[in-house]
mmCIF file of C-alpha atoms in Angstrom:
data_model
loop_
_atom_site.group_PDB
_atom_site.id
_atom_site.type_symbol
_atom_site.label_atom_id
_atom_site.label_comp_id
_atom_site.label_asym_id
_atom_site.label_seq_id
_atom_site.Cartn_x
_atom_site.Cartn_y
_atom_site.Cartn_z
ATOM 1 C CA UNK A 1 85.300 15.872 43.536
ATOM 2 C CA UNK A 2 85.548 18.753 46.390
ATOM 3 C CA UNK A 3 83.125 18.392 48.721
ATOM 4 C CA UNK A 4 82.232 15.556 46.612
ATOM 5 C CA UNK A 5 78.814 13.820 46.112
ATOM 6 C CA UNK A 6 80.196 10.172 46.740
ATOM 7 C CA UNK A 7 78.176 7.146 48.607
ATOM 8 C CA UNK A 8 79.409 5.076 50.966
ATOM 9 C CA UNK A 9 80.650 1.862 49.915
ATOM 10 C CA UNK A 10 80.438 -2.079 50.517
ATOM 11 C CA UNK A 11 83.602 -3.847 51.975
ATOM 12 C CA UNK A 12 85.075 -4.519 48.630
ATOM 13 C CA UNK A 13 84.506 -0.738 47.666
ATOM 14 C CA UNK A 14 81.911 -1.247 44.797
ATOM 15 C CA UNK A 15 78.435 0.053 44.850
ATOM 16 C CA UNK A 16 76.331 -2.445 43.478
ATOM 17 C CA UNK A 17 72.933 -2.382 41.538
ATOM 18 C CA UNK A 18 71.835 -4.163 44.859
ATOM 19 C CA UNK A 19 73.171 -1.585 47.058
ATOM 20 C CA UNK A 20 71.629 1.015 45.517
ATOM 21 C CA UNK A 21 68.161 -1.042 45.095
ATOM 22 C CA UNK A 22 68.330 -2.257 48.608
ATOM 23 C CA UNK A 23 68.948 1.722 49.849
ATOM 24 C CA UNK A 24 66.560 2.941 47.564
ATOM 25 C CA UNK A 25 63.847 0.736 49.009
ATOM 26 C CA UNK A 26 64.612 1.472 52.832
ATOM 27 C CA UNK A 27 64.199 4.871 51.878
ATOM 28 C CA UNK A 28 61.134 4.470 50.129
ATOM 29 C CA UNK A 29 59.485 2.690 53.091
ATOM 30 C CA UNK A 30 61.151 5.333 55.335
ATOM 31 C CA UNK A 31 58.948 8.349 53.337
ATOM 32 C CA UNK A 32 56.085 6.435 53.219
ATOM 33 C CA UNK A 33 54.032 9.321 54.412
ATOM 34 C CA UNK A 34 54.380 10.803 50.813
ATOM 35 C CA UNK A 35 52.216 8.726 48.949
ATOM 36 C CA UNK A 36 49.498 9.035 51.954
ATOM 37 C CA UNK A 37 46.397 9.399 50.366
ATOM 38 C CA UNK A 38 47.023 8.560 46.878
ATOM 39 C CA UNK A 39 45.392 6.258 44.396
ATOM 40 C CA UNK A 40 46.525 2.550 44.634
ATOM 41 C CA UNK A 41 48.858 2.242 41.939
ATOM 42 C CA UNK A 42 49.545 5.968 41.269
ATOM 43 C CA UNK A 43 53.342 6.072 42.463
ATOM 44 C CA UNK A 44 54.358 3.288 40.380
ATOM 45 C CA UNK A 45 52.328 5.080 37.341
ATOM 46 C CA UNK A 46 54.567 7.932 38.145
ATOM 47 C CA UNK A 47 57.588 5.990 38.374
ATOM 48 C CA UNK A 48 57.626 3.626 36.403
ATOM 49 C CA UNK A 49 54.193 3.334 33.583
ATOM 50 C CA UNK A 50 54.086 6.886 32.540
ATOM 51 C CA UNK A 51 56.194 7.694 29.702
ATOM 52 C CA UNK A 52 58.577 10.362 30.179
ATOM 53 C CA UNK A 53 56.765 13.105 27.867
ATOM 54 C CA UNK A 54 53.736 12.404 29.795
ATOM 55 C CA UNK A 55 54.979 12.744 32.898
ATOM 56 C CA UNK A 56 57.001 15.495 32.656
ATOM 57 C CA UNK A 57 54.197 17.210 31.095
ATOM 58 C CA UNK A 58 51.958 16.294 34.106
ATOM 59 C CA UNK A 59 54.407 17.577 36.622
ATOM 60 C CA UNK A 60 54.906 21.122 34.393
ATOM 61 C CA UNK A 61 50.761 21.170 35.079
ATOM 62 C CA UNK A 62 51.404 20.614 38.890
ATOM 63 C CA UNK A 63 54.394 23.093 39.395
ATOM 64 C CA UNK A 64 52.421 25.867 37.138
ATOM 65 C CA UNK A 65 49.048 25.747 39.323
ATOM 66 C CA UNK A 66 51.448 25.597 42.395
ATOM 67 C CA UNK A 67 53.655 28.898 41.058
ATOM 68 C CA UNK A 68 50.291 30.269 40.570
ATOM 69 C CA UNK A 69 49.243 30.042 44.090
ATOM 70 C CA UNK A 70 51.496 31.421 45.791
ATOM 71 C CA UNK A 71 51.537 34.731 47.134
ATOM 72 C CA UNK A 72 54.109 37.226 47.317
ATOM 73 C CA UNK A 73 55.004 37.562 50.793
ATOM 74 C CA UNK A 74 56.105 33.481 50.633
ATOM 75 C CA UNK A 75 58.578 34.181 47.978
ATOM 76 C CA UNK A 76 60.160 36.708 50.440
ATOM 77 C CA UNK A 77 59.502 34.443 53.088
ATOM 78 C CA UNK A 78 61.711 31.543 51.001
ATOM 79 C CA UNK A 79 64.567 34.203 50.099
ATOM 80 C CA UNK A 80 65.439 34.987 53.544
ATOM 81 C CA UNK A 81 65.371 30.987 54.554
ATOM 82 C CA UNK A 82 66.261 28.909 51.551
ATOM 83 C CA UNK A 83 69.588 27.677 51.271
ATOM 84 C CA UNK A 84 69.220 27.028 47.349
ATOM 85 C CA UNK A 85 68.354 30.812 46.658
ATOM 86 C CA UNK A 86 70.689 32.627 48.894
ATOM 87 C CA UNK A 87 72.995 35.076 46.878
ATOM 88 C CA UNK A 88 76.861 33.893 46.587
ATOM 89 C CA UNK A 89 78.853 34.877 50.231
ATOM 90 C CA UNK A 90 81.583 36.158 47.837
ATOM 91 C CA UNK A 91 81.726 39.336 45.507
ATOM 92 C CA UNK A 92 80.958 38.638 42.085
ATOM 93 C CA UNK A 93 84.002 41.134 40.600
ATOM 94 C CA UNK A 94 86.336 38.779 43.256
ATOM 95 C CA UNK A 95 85.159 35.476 41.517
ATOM 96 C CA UNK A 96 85.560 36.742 37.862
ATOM 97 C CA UNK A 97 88.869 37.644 38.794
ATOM 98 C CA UNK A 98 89.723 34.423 40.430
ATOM 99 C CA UNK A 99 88.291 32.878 37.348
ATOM 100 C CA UNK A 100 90.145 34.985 34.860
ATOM 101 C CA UNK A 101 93.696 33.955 36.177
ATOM 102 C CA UNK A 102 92.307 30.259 36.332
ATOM 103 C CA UNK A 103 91.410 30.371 32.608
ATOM 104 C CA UNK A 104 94.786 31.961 31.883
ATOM 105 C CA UNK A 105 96.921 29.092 33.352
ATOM 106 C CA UNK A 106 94.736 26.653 31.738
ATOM 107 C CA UNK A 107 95.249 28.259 28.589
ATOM 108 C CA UNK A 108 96.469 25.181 26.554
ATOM 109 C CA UNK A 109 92.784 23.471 27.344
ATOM 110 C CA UNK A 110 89.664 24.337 25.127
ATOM 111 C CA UNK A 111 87.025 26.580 27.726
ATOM 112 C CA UNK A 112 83.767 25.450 27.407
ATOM 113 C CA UNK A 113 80.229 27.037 29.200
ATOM 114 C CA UNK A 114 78.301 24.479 30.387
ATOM 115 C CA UNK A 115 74.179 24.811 30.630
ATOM 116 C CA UNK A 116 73.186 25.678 34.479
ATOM 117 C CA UNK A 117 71.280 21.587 33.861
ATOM 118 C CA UNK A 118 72.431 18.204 32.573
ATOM 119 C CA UNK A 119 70.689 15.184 31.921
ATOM 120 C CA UNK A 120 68.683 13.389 34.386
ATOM 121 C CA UNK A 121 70.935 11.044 36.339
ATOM 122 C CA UNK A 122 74.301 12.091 34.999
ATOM 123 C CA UNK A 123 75.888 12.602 38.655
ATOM 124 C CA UNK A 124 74.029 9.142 39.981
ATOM 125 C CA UNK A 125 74.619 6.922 37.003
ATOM 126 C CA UNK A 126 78.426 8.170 36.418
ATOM 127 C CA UNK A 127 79.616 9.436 40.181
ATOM 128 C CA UNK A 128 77.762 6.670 42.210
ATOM 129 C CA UNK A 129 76.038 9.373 43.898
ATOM 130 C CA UNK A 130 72.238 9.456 45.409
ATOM 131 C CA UNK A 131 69.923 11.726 43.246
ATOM 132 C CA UNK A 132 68.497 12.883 46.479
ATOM 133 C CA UNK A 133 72.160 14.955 46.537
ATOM 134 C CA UNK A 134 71.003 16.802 43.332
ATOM 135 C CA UNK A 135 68.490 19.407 42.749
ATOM 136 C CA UNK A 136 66.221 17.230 39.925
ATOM 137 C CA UNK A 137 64.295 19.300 37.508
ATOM 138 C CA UNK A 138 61.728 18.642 35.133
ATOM 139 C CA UNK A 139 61.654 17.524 31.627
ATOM 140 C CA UNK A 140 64.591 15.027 32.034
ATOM 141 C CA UNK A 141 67.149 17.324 34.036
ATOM 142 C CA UNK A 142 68.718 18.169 37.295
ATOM 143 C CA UNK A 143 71.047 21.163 37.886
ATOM 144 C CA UNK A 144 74.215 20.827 37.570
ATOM 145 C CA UNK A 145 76.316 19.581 40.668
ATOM 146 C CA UNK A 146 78.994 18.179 39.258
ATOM 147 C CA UNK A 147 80.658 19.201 36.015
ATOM 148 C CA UNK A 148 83.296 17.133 35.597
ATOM 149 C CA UNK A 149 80.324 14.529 35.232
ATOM 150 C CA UNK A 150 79.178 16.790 32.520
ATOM 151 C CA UNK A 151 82.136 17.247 30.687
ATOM 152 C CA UNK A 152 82.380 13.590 30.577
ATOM 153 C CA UNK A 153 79.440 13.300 28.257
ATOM 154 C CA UNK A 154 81.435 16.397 26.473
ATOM 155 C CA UNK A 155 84.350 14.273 26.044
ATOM 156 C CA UNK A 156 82.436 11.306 24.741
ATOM 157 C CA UNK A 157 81.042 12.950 21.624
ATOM 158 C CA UNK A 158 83.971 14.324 20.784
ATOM 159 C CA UNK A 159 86.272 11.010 21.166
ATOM 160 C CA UNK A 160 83.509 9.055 19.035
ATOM 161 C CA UNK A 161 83.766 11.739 16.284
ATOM 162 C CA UNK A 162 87.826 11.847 16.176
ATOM 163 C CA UNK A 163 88.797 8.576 18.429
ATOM 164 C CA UNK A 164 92.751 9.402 17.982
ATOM 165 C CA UNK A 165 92.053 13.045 19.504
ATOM 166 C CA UNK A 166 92.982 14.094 23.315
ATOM 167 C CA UNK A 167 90.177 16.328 24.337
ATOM 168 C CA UNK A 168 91.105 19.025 26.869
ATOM 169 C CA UNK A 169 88.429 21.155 28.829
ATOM 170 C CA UNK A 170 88.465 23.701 31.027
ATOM 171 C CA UNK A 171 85.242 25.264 32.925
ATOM 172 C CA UNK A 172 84.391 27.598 35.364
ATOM 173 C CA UNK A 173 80.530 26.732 36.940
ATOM 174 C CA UNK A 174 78.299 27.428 39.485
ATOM 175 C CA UNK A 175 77.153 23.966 41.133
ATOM 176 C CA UNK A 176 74.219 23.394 43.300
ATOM 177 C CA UNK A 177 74.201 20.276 45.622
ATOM 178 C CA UNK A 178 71.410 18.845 47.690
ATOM 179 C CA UNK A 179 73.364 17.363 50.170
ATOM 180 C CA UNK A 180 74.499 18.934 53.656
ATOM 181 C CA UNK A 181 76.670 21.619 53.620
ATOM 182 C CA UNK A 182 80.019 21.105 55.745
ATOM 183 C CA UNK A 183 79.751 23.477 58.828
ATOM 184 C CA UNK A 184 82.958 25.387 57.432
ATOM 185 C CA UNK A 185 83.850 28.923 56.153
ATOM 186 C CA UNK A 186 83.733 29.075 52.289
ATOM 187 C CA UNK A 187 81.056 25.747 52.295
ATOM 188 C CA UNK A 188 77.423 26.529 50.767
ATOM 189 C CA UNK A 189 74.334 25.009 48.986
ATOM 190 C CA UNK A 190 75.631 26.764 45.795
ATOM 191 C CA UNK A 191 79.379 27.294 45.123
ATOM 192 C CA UNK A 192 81.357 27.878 42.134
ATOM 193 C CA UNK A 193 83.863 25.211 40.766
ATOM 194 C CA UNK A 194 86.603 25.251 38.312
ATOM 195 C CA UNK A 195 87.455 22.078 36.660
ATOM 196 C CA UNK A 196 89.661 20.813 34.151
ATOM 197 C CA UNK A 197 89.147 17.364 32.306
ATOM 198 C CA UNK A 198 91.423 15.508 29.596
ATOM 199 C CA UNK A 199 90.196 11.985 27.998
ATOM 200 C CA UNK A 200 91.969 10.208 24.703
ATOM 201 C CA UNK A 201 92.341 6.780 24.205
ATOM 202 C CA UNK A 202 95.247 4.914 26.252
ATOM 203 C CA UNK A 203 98.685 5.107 24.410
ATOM 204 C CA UNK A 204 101.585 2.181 24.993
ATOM 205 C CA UNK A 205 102.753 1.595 29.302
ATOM 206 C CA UNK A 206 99.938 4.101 30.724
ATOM 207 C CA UNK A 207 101.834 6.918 28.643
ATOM 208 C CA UNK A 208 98.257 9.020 28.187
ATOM 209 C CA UNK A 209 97.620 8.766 31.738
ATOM 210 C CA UNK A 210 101.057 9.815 33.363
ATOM 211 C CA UNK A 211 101.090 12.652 31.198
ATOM 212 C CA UNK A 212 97.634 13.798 31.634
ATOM 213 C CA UNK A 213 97.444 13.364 35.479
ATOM 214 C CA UNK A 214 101.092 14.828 35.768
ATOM 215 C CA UNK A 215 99.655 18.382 33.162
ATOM 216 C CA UNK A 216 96.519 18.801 35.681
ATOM 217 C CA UNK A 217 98.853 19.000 38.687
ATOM 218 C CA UNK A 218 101.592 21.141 37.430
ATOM 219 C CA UNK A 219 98.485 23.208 35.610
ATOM 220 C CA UNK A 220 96.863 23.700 39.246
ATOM 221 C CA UNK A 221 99.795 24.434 40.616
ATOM 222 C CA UNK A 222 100.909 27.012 38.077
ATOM 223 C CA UNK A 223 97.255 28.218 38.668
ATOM 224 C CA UNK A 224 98.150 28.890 42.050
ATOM 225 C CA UNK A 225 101.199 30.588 41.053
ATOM 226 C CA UNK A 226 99.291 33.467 39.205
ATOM 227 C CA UNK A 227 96.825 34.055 41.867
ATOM 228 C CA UNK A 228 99.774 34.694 44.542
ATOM 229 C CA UNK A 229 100.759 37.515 42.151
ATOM 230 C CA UNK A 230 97.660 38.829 42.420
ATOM 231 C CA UNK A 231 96.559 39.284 45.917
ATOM 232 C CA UNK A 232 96.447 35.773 46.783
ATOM 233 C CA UNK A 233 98.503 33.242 48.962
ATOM 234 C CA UNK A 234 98.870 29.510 49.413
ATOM 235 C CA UNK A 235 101.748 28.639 51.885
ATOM 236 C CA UNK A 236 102.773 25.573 52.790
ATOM 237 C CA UNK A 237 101.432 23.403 49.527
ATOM 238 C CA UNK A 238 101.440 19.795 50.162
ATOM 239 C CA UNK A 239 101.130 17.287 46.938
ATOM 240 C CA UNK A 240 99.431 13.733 47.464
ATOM 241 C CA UNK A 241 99.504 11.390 44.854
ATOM 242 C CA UNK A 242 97.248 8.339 46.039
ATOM 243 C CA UNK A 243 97.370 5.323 44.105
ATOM 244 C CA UNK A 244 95.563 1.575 44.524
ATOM 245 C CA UNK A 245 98.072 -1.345 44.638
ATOM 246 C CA UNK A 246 97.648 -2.336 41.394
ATOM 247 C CA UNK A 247 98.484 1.147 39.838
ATOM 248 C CA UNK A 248 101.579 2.341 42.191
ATOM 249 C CA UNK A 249 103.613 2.230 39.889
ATOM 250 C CA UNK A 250 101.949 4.240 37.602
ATOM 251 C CA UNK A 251 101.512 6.369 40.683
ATOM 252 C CA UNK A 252 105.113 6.510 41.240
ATOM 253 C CA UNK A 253 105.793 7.687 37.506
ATOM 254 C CA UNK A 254 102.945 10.109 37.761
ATOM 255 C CA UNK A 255 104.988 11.811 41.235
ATOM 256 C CA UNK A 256 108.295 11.844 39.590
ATOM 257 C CA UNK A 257 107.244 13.773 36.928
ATOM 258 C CA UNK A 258 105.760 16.780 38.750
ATOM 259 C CA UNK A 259 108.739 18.702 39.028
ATOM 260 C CA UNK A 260 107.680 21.264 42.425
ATOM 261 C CA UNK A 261 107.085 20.907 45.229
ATOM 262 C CA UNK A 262 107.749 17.418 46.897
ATOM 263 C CA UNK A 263 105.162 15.039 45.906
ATOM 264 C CA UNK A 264 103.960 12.989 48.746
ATOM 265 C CA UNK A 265 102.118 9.343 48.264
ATOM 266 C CA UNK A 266 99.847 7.284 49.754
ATOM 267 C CA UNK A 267 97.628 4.533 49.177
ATOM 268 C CA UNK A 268 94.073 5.082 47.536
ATOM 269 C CA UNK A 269 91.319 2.878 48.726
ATOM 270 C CA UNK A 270 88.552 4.589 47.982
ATOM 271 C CA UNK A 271 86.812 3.303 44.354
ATOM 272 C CA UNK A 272 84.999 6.197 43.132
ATOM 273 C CA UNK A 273 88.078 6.794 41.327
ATOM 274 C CA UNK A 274 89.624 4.974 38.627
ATOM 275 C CA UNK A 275 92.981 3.463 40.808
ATOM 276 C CA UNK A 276 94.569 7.321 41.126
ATOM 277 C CA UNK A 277 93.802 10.305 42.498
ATOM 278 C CA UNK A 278 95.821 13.380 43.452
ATOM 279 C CA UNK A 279 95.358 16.418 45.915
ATOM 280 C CA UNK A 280 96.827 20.006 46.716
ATOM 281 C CA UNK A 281 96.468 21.426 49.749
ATOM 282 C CA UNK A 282 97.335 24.667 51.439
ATOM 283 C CA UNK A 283 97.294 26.982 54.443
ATOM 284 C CA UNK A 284 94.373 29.162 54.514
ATOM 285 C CA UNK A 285 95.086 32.848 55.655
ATOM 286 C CA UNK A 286 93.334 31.622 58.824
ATOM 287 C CA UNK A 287 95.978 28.917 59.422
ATOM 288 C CA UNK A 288 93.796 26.063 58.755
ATOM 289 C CA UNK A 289 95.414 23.329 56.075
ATOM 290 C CA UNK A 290 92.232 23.238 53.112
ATOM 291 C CA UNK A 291 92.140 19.997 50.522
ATOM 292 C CA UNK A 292 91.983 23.013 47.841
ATOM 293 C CA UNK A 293 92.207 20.881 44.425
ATOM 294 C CA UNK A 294 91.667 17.670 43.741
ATOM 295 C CA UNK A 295 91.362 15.261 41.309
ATOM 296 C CA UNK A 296 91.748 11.796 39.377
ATOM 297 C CA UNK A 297 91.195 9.215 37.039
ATOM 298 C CA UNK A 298 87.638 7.910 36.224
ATOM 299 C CA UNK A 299 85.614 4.995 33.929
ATOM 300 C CA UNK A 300 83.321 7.310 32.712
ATOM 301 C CA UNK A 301 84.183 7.669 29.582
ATOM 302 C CA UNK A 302 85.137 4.402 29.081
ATOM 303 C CA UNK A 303 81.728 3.462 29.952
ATOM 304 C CA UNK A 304 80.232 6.483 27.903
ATOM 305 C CA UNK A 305 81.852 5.292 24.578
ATOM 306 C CA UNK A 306 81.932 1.696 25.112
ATOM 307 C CA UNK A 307 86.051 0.994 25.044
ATOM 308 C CA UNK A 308 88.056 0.073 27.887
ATOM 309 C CA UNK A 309 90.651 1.894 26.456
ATOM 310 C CA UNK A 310 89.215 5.427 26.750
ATOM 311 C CA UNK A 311 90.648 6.959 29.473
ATOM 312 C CA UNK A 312 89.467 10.413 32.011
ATOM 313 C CA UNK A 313 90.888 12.520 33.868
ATOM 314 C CA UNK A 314 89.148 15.360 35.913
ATOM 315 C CA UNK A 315 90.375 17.863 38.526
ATOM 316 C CA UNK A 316 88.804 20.588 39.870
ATOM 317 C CA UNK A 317 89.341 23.292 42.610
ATOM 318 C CA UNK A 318 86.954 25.245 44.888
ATOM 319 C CA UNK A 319 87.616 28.680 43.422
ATOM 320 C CA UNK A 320 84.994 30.620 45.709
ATOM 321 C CA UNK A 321 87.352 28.728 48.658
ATOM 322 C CA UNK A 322 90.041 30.398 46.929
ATOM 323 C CA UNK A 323 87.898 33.690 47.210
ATOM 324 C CA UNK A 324 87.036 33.545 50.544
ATOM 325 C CA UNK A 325 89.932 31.806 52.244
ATOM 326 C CA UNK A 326 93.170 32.538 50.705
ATOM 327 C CA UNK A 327 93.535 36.202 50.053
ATOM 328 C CA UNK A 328 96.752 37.546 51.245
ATOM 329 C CA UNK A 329 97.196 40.093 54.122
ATOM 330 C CA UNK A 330 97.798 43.727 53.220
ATOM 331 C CA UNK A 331 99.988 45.720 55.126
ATOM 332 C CA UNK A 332 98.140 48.008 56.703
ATOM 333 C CA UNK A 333 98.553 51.829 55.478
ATOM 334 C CA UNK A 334 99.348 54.329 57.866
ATOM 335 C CA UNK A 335 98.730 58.088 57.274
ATOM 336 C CA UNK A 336 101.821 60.924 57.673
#
């Protein structure tokens, strides 16, 4: 998703087991300096022998006598440099509003509150991303980088208890990512994200799909729409709809039934998403064109609930972007 978490691919655009072994390996050997000085044997105990329970109870006994050292002066010391604590570069009554008029356009999806952490793995197993992108925590979790990966697992459970249901979801979260941070205005370690998601099983010629891809535009867009009528602007939208060759048509059908403004289209070759993907962009009030929302199809589900026929679709947009980057000029007020 925005500023997404995504690996580079092979020449067919998979990510294989192999890939992901083979990189995981070079990087091993690469931080070899890590296991310096340990027992023969102990990082693969770690790894691989201990059971979960017993290792995430032996890491709690690490991170406690660690906590317990340290002295007040370094937790000021890690406030002023650590990218990870930093407080948010936009004001927190700014977001909530930005957030509020989100929620309201997206008021025919359910709004759920996600936990600040997910399961272990859910953005590397799903999203094809490394978990050296995430911040991994202990007792089988990692803070939450990516929620439309979460609300995937959402979806799930709720398509297994009611299989003929379409779920709809709508969030507003604060992610943390690992990775590096873009050297752009608006781009941090921690940033907040609002994302909507819809998943049902596929109905007769790609009918689910079409409709659902076609509601998260015109929903973003109508988004947009409230925010300009509250001290916000985005001039000069631009609507891709990207599609693989063997879904163009369902790409085409998707673009002809967004109604405003033009839709353009192009080819998607990237395979992190499920043959279609979409993107609105705008000019920021410092003239520079921003990839503000975007969004797609995904297997996720499908995978999640074991039927090919399950189908997701997730789109989010960068709402502290929206914050920081798009509020509209004021006149300037001149006294008598």
């Amino acid at each position: 998703m925005l500023c997404d978490l995504r690996q580079p691919e092979n020449g067919d655009g998979h990510e294989s087991r192999a890939d992901r072994r083979v990189a995981y390996e070079m990087t091993d050997r690469s931080r070899q300096w890590i296991t310096a000085g340990l027992p023969p044997g102990a990082l693969d105990a770690l790894k691989e022998t201990l059971s979960p329970s017993r290792l995430w109870s032996l890491l709690l006994e690490v991170v406690e006598a660690r906590a317990a050292a340290r002295p007040a002066a370094v937790l000021a010391e890690q406030w002023d440099r650590d990218r990870f604590v930093q407080a948010s570069l936009v004001d927190q009554r700014r977001l909530i509003e930005v957030d509020r008029h989100l929620l309201a356009a997206a008021s025919h999806f359910d709004s759920i509150e996600l936990s600040p952490v997910a399961p272990l793995g859910v953005c590397s197993l799903l999203g094809r991303a490394s978990q050296n992108k995430m911040l991994s925590a202990l007792r089988g979790t990692e803070v939450v980088a990516d929620p439309t990966n979460v609300l995937a697992l959402e979806c799930a459970r709720r398509l297994r208890r009611d299989p003929a249901s379409v779920v709809r979801l709508a969030t507003s979260h604060r992610c943390v990512r690992a990775q590096e941070i873009p050297k752009l205005p608006g781009f941090s370690a921690h940033f907040r994200m609002f994302c909507l998601v819809s998943a049902g099983v596929e109905r007769q010629n790609h009918g689910l799909v079409v409709e659902a891809v076609a509601d998260h535009v015109v929903t973003m867009l109508e988004a947009l729409d409230r925010l300009e009528t509250h001290g916000f602007a985005f001039p000069d939208r631009r609507v891709t709809v990207l599609a693989s060759p063997a879904k163009a048509e369902i790409g085409d059908r998707i673009a002809a039934a967004i109604p405003r403004p033009a839709v353009s289209r192009a080819v998607l070759e990237h395979r992190y998403y499920d043959g279609l993907r979409f993107q609105i962009a705008a000019r920021s009030s410092e003239g520079a064109e921003i990839p503000l929302v975007d969004g797609g199809t995904f297997d996720w589900v499908a995978k999640l609930t074991s039927n090919r026929r399950a189908r997701y679709i997730a789109s989010a947009i960068g709402s502290q972007l929206v914050a920081l980057l798009f509020r509209a000029e004021r006149p300037a007020v001149h006294d008598d």
